[in-house]
Coordinates of N, CA and C in Angstrom, one line a residue:
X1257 N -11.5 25.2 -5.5 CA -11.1 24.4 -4.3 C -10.8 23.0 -4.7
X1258 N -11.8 22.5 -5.6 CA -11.0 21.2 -5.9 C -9.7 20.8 -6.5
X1259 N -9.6 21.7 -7.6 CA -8.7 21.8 -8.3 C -6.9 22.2 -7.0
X1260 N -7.2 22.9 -5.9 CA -6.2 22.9 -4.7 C -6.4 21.9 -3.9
X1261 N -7.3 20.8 -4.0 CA -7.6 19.4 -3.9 C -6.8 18.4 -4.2
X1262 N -7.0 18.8 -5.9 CA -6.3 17.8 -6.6 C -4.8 18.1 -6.7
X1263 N -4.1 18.8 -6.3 CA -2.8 19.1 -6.5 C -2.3 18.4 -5.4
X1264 N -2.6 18.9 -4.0 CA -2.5 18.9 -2.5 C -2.4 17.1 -2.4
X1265 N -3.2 16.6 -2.9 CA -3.9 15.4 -2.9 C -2.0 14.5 -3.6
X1266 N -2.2 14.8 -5.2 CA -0.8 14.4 -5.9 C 0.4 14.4 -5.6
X1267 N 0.9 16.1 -4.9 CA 1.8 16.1 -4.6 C 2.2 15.7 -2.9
X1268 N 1.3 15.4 -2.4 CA 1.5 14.9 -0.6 C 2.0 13.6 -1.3
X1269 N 1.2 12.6 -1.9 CA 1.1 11.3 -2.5 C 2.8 10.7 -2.9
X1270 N 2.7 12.0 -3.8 CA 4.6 12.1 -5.0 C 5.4 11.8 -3.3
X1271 N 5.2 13.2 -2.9 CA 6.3 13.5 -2.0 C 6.6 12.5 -0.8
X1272 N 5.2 11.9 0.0 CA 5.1 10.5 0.5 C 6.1 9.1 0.4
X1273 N 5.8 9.1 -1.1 CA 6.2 7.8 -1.7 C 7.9 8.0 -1.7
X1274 N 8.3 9.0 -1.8 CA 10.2 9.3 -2.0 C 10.4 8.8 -0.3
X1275 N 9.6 8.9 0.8 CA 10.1 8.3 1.9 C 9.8 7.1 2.5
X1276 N 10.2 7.1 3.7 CA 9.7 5.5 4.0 C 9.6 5.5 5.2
X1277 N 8.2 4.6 5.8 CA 7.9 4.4 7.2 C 8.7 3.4 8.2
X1278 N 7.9 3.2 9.3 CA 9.2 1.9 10.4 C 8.3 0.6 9.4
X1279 N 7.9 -0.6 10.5 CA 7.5 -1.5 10.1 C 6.1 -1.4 10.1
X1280 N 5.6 -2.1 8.7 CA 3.9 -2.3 8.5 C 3.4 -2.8 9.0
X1281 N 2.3 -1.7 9.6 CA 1.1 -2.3 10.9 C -0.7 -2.1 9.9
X1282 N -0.8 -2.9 9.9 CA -2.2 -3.3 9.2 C -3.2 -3.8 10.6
X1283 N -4.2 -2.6 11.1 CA -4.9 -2.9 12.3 C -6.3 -4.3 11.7
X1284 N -6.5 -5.0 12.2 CA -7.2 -6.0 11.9 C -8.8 -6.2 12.8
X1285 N -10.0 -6.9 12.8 CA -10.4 -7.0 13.3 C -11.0 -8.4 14.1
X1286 N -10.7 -8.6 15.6 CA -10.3 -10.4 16.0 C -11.6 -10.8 15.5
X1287 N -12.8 -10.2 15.3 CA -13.9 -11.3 15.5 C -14.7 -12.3 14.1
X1288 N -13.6 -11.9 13.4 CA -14.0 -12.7 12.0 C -13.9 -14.6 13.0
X1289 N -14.2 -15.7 12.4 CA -14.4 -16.6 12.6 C -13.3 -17.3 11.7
X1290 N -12.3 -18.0 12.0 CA -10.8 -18.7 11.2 C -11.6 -20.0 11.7
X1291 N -11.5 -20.6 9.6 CA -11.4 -22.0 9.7 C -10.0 -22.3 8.8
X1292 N -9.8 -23.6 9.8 CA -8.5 -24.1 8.6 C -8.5 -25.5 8.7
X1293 N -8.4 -25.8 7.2 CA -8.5 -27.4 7.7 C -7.0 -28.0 6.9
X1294 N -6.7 -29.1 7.5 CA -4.9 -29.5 7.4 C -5.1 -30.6 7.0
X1295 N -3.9 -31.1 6.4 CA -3.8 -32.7 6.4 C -2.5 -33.4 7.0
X1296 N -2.3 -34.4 7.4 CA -1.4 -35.2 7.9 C -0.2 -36.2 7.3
X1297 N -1.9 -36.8 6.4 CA -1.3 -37.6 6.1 C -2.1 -37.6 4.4
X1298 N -1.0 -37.3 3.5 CA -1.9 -37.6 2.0 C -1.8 -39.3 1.5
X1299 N -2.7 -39.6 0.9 CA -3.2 -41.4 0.8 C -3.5 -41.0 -0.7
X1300 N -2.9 -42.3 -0.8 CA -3.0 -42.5 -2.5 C -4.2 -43.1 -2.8
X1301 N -4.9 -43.9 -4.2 CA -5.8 -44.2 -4.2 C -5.3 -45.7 -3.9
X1302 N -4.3 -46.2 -4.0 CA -4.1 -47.9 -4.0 C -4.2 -47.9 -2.2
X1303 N -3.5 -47.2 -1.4 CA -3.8 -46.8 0.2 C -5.2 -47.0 0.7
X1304 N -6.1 -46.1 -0.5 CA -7.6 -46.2 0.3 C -8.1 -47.5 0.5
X1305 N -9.0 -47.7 1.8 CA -9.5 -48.5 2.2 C -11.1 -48.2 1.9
X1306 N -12.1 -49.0 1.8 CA -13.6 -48.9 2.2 C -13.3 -47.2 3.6
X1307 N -12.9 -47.6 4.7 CA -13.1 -46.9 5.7 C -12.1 -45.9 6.0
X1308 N -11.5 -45.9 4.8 CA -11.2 -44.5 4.8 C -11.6 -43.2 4.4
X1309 N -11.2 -42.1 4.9 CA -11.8 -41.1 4.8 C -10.8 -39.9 3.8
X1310 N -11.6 -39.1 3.1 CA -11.1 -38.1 2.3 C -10.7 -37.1 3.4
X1311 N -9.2 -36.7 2.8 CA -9.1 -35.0 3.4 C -8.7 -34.3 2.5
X1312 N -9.2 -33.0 2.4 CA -8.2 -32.0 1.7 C -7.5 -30.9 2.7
X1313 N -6.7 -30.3 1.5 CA -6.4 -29.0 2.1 C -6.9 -27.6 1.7
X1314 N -7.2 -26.8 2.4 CA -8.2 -25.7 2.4 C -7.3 -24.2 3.1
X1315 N -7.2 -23.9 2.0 CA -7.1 -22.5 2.8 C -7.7 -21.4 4.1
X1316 N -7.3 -20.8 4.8 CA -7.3 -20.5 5.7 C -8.9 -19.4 4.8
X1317 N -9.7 -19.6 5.8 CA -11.0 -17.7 5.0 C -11.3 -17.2 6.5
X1318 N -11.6 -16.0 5.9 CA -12.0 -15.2 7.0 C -14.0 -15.2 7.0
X1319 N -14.7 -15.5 8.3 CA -16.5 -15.6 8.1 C -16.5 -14.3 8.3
X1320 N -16.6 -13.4 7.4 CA -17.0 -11.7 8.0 C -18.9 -12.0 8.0
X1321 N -19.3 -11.2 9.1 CA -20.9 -11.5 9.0 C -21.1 -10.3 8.7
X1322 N -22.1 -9.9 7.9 CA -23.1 -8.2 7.9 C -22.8 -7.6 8.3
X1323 N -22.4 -6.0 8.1 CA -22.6 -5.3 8.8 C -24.1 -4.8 9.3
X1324 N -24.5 -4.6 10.6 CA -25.4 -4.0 11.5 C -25.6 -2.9 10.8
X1325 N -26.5 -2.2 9.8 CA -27.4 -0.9 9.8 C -28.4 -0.7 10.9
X1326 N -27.8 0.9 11.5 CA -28.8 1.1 12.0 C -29.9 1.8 11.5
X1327 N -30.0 2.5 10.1 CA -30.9 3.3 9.0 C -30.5 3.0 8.1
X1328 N -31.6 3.5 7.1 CA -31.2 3.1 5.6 C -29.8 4.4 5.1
X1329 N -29.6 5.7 6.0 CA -29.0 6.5 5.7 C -27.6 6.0 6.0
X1330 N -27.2 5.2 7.2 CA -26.0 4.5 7.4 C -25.9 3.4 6.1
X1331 N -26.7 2.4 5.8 CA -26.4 2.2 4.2 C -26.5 2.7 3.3
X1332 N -26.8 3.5 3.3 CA -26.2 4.4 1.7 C -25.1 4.9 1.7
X1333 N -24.4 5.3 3.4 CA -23.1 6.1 3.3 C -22.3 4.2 3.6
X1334 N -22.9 3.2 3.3 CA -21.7 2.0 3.6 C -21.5 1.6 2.0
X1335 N -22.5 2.0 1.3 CA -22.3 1.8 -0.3 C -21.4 2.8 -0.7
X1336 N -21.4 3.7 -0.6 CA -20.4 5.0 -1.0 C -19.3 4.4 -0.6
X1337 N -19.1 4.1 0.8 CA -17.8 4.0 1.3 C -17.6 2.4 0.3
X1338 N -18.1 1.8 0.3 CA -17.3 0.5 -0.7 C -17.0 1.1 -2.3
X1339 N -17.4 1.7 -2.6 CA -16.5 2.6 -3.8 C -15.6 3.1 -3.6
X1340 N -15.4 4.0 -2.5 CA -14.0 4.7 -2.7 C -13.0 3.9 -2.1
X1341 N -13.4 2.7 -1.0 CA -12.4 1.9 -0.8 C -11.8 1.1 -2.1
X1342 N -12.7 0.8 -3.1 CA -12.2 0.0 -4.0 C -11.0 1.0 -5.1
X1343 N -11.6 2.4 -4.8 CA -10.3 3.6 -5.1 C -9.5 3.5 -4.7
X1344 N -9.2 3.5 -3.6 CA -8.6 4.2 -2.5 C -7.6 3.2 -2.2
X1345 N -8.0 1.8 -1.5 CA -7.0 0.9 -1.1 C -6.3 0.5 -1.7
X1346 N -6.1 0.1 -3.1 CA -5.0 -0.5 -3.9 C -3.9 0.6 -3.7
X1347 N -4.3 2.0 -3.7 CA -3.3 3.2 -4.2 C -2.8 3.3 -2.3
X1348 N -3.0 3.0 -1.4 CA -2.9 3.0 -0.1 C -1.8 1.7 0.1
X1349 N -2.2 0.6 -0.6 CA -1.3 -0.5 -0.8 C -0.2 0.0 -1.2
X1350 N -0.2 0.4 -2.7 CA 0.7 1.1 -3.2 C 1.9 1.5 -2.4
X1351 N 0.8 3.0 -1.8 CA 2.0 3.5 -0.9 C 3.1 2.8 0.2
X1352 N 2.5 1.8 0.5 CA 3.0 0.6 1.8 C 4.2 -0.3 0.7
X1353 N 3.8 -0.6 0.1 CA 5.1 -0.9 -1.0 C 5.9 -0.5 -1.5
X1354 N 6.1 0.8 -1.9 CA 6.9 1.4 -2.7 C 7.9 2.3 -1.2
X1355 N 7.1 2.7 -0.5 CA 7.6 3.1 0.7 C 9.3 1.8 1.2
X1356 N 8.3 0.6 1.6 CA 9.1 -0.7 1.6 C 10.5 -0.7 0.5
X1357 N 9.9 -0.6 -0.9 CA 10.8 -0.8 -1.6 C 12.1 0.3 -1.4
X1358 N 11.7 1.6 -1.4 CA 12.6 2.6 -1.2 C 13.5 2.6 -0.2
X1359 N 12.7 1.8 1.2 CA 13.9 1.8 2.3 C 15.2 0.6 2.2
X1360 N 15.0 0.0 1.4 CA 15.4 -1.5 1.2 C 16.7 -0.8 0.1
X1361 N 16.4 -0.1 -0.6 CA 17.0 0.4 -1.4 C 18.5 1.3 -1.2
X1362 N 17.6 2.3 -0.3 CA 18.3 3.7 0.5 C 19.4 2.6 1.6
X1363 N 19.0 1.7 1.7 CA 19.6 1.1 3.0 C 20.6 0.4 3.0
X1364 N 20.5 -0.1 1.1 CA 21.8 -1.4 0.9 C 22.1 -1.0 -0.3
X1365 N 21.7 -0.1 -0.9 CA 22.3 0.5 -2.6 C 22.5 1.2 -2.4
X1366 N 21.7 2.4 -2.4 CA 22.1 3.9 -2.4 C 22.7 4.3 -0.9
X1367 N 23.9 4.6 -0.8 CA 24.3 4.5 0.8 C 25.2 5.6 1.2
X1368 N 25.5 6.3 0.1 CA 26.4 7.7 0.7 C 25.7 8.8 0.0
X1369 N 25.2 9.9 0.7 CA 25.0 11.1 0.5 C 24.3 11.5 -0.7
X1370 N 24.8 11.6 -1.5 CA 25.5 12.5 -3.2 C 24.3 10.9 -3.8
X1371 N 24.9 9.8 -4.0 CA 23.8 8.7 -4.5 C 22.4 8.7 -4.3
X1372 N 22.2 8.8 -2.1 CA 20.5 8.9 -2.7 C 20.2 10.2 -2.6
X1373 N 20.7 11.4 -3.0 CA 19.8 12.3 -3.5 C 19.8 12.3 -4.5
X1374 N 20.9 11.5 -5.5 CA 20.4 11.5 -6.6 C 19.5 10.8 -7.2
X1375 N 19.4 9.5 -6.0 CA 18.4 8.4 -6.4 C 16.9 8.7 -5.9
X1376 N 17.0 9.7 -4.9 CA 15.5 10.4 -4.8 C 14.8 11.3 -5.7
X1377 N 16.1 12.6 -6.3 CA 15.2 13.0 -7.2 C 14.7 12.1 -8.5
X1378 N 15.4 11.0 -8.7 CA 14.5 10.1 -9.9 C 13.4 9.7 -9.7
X1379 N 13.5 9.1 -8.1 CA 12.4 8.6 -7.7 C 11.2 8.9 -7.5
X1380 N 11.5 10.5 -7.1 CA 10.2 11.2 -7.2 C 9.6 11.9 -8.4
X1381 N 10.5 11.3 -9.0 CA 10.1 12.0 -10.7 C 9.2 10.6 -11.3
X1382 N 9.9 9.4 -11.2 CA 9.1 8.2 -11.0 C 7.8 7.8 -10.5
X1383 N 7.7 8.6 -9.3 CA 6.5 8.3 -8.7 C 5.3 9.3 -9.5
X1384 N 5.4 10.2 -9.5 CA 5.2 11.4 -10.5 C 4.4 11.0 -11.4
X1385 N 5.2 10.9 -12.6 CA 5.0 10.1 -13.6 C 4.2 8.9 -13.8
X1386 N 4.2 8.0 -13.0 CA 3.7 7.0 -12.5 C 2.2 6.6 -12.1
X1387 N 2.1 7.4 -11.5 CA 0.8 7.8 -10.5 C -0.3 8.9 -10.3
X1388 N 0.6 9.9 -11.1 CA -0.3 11.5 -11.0 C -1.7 11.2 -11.7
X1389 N -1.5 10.5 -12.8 CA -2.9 11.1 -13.5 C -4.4 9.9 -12.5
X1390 N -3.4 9.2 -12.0 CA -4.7 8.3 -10.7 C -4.9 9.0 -9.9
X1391 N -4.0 9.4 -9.3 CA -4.6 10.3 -8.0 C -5.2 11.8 -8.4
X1392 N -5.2 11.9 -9.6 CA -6.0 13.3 -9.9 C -7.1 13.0 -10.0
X1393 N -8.0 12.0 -10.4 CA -9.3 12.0 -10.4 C -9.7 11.5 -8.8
X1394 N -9.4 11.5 -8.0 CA -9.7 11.7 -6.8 C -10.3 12.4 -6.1
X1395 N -11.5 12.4 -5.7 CA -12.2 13.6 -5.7 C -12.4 13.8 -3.6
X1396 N -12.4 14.8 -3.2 CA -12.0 15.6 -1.8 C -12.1 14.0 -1.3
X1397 N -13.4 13.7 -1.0 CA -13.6 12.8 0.0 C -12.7 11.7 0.3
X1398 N -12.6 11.1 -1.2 CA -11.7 9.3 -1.2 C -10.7 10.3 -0.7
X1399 N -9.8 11.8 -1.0 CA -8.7 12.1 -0.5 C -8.3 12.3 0.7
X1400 N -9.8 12.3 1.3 CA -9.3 12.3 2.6 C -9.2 11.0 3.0
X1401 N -10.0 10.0 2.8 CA -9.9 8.6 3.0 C -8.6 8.1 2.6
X1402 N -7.8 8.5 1.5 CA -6.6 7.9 0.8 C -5.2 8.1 2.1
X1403 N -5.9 9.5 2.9 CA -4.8 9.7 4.0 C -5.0 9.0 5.2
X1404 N -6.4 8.8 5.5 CA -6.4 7.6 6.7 C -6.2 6.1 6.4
X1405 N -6.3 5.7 5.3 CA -5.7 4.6 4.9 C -3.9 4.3 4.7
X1406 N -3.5 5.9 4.1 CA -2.1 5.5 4.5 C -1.2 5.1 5.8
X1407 N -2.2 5.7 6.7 CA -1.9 5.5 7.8 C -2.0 3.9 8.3
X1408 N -3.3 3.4 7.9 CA -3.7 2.3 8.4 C -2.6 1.2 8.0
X1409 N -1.9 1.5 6.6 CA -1.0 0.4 5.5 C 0.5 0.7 6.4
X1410 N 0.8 1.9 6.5 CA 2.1 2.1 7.3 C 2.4 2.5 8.5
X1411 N 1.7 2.3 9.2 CA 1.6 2.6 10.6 C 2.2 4.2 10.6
X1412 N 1.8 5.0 9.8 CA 2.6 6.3 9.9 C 1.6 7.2 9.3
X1413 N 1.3 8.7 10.0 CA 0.6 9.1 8.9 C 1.1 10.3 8.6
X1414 N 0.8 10.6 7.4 CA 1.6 11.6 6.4 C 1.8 12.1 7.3
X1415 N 1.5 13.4 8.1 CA 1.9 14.4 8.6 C 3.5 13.9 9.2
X1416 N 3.2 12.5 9.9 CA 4.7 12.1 10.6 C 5.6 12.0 9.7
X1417 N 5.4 11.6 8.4 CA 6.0 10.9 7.5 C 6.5 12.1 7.2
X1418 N 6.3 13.5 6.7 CA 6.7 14.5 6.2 C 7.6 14.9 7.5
X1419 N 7.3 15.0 8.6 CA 8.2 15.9 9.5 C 9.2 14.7 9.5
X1420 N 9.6 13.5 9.5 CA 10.6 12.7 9.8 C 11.6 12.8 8.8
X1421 N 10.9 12.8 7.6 CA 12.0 12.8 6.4 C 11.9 14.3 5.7
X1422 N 11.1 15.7 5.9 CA 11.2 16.6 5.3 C 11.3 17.7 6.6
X1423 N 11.4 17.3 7.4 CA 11.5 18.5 8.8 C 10.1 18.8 8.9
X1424 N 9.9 20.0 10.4 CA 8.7 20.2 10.6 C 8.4 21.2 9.8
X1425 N 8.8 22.0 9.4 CA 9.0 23.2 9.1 C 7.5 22.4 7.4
X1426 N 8.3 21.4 6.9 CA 7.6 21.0 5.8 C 6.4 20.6 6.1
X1427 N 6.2 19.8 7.2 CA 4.9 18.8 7.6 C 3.9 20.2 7.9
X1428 N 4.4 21.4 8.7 CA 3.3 22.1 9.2 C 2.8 23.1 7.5
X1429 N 3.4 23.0 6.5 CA 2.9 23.4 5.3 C 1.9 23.1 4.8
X1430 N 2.5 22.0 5.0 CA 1.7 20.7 3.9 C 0.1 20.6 4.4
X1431 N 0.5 20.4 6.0 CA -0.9 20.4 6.8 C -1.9 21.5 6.7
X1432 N -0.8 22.7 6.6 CA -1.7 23.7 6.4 C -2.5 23.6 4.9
X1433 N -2.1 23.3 3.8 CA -2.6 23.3 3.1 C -3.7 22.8 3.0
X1434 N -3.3 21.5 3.3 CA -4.5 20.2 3.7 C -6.0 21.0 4.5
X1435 N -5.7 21.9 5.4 CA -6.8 22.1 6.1 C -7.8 23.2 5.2
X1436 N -7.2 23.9 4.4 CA -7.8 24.7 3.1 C -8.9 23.7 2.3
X1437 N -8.7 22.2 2.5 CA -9.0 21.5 1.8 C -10.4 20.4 2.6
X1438 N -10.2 21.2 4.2 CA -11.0 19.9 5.2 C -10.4 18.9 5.4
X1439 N -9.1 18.9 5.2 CA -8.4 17.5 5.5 C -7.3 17.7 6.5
X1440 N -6.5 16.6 6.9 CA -5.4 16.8 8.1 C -4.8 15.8 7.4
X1441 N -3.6 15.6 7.7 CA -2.3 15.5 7.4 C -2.1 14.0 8.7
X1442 N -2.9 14.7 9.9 CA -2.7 14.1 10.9 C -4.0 12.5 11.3
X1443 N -4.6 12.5 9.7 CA -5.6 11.6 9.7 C -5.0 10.0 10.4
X1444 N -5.8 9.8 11.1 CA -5.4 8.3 11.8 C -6.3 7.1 11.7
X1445 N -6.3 5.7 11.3 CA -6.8 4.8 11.4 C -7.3 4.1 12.4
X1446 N -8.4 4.0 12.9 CA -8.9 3.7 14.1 C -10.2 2.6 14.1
X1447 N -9.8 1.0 14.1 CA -10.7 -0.2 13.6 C -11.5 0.2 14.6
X1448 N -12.1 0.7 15.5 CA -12.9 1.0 16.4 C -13.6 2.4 16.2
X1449 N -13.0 3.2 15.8 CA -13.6 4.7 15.5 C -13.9 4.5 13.7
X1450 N -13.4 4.0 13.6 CA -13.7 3.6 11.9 C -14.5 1.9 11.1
X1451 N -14.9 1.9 12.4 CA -15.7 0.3 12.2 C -16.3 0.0 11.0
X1452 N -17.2 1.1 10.2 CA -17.6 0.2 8.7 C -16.7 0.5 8.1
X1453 N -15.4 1.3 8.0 CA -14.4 1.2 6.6 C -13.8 -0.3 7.3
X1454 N -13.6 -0.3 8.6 CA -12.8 -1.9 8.5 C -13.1 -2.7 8.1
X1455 N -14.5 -2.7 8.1 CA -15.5 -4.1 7.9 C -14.9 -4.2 6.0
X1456 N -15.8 -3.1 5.5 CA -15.1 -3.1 4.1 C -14.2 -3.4 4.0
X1457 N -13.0 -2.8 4.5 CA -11.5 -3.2 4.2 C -11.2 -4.5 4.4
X1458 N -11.9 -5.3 5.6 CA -11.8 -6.9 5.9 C -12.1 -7.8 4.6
X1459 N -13.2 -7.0 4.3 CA -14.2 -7.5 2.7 C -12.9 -7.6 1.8
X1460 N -12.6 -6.6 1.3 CA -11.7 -6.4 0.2 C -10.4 -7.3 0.5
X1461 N -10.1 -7.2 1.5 CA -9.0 -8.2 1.9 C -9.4 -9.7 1.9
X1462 N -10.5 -10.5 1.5 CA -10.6 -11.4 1.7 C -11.4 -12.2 0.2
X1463 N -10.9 -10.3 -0.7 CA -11.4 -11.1 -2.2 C -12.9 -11.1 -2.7
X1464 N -13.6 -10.1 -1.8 CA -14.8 -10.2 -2.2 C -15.3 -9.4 -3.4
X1465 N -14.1 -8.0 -3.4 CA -14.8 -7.2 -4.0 C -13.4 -7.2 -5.7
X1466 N -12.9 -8.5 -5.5 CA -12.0 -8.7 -7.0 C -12.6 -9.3 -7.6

């Protein structure tokens, strides 16, 4: 089973990356605390006065507070889950990029017919090559995490991504497969139904875990 894991897992991934989503929706969560501090006016040292005062400029951070355990068994599955995020999201990133780059491409280079299929089968030979031997050590779980994350990076998730650019006929395959596996095709990102991966994902977005 794993090993129809690991395949299912690569080639959704390969096949993914040859298309491309609408615009990138990254769901966020409002209650982090924004400080930002600005300046107006920069002062030299011959400018300074006794009564004047220093400013700098500071980057914008996000105050993420604790997450709330309610047992020690919810932290042990929030340690897990900050592993496979630290798996999972770069290669989730990934996908949000390369997706980007491909439409950018298909849309003002490759522009008649005959071109991008020929510039897709490279592409997906590219991505292939590229990427396979990471996403093979991925083991069931992060794989199913790696598909609600794509979702979360492209506002799209595989399943749509396949029926838009491979028909339905492909997406209901692929799905099927997926479900041999305990996974869906149709996995969705949800900062509310998914509240400790956000919190983590907020973390990681904010450089804690580089």
């Amino acid at each position: 089973m794993h090993h129809i894991h690991q395949f299912f897992i690569t080639s959704l991934i390969c096949l993914t990356l040859g298309f491309y989503p609408t615009e990138k929706v990254s769901a966020q969560d409002s209650t982090a605390t924004n400080y930002t501090a600005e300046i107006d006016t920069v002062m030299t040292q011959d400018e300074m006065t006794s009564d004047s005062l220093l400013h700098f400029n500071l980057k914008s951070i996000d105050i993420i507070p604790p997450y709330k355990f309610k047992n020690q068994h919810q932290e042990k599955k929030y340690d897990e889950l900050v592993e496979d995020v630290k798996k999972t999201y770069p290669l989730a990133m990934i996908v949000s990029k390369e997706l980007n780059r491909v439409k950018k491409e298909l849309d003002q280079v490759y522009t008649s017919k005959s071109r991008r299929k020929q510039y897709m089968k490279w592409y997906q030979h590219y991505i292939y090559e590229t990427y396979m031997d990471t996403l093979k050590t991925l083991n069931l779980r992060q794989g199913r995490l790696l598909l609600k994350l794509i979702d979360r990076e492209t506002g799209e998730t595989a399943y749509d991504l396949l029926k838009q650019y491979r028909g339905g006929g492909q997406a209901f395959l692929w799905n099927s497969l997926a479900f041999l596996t305990g996974s869906s095709l149709k996995s969705e990102f949800d900062p509310e139904d998914d509240a400790m991966l956000n919190h983590i994902i907020r973390r990681y977005e904010a450089g804690e875990f580089h």
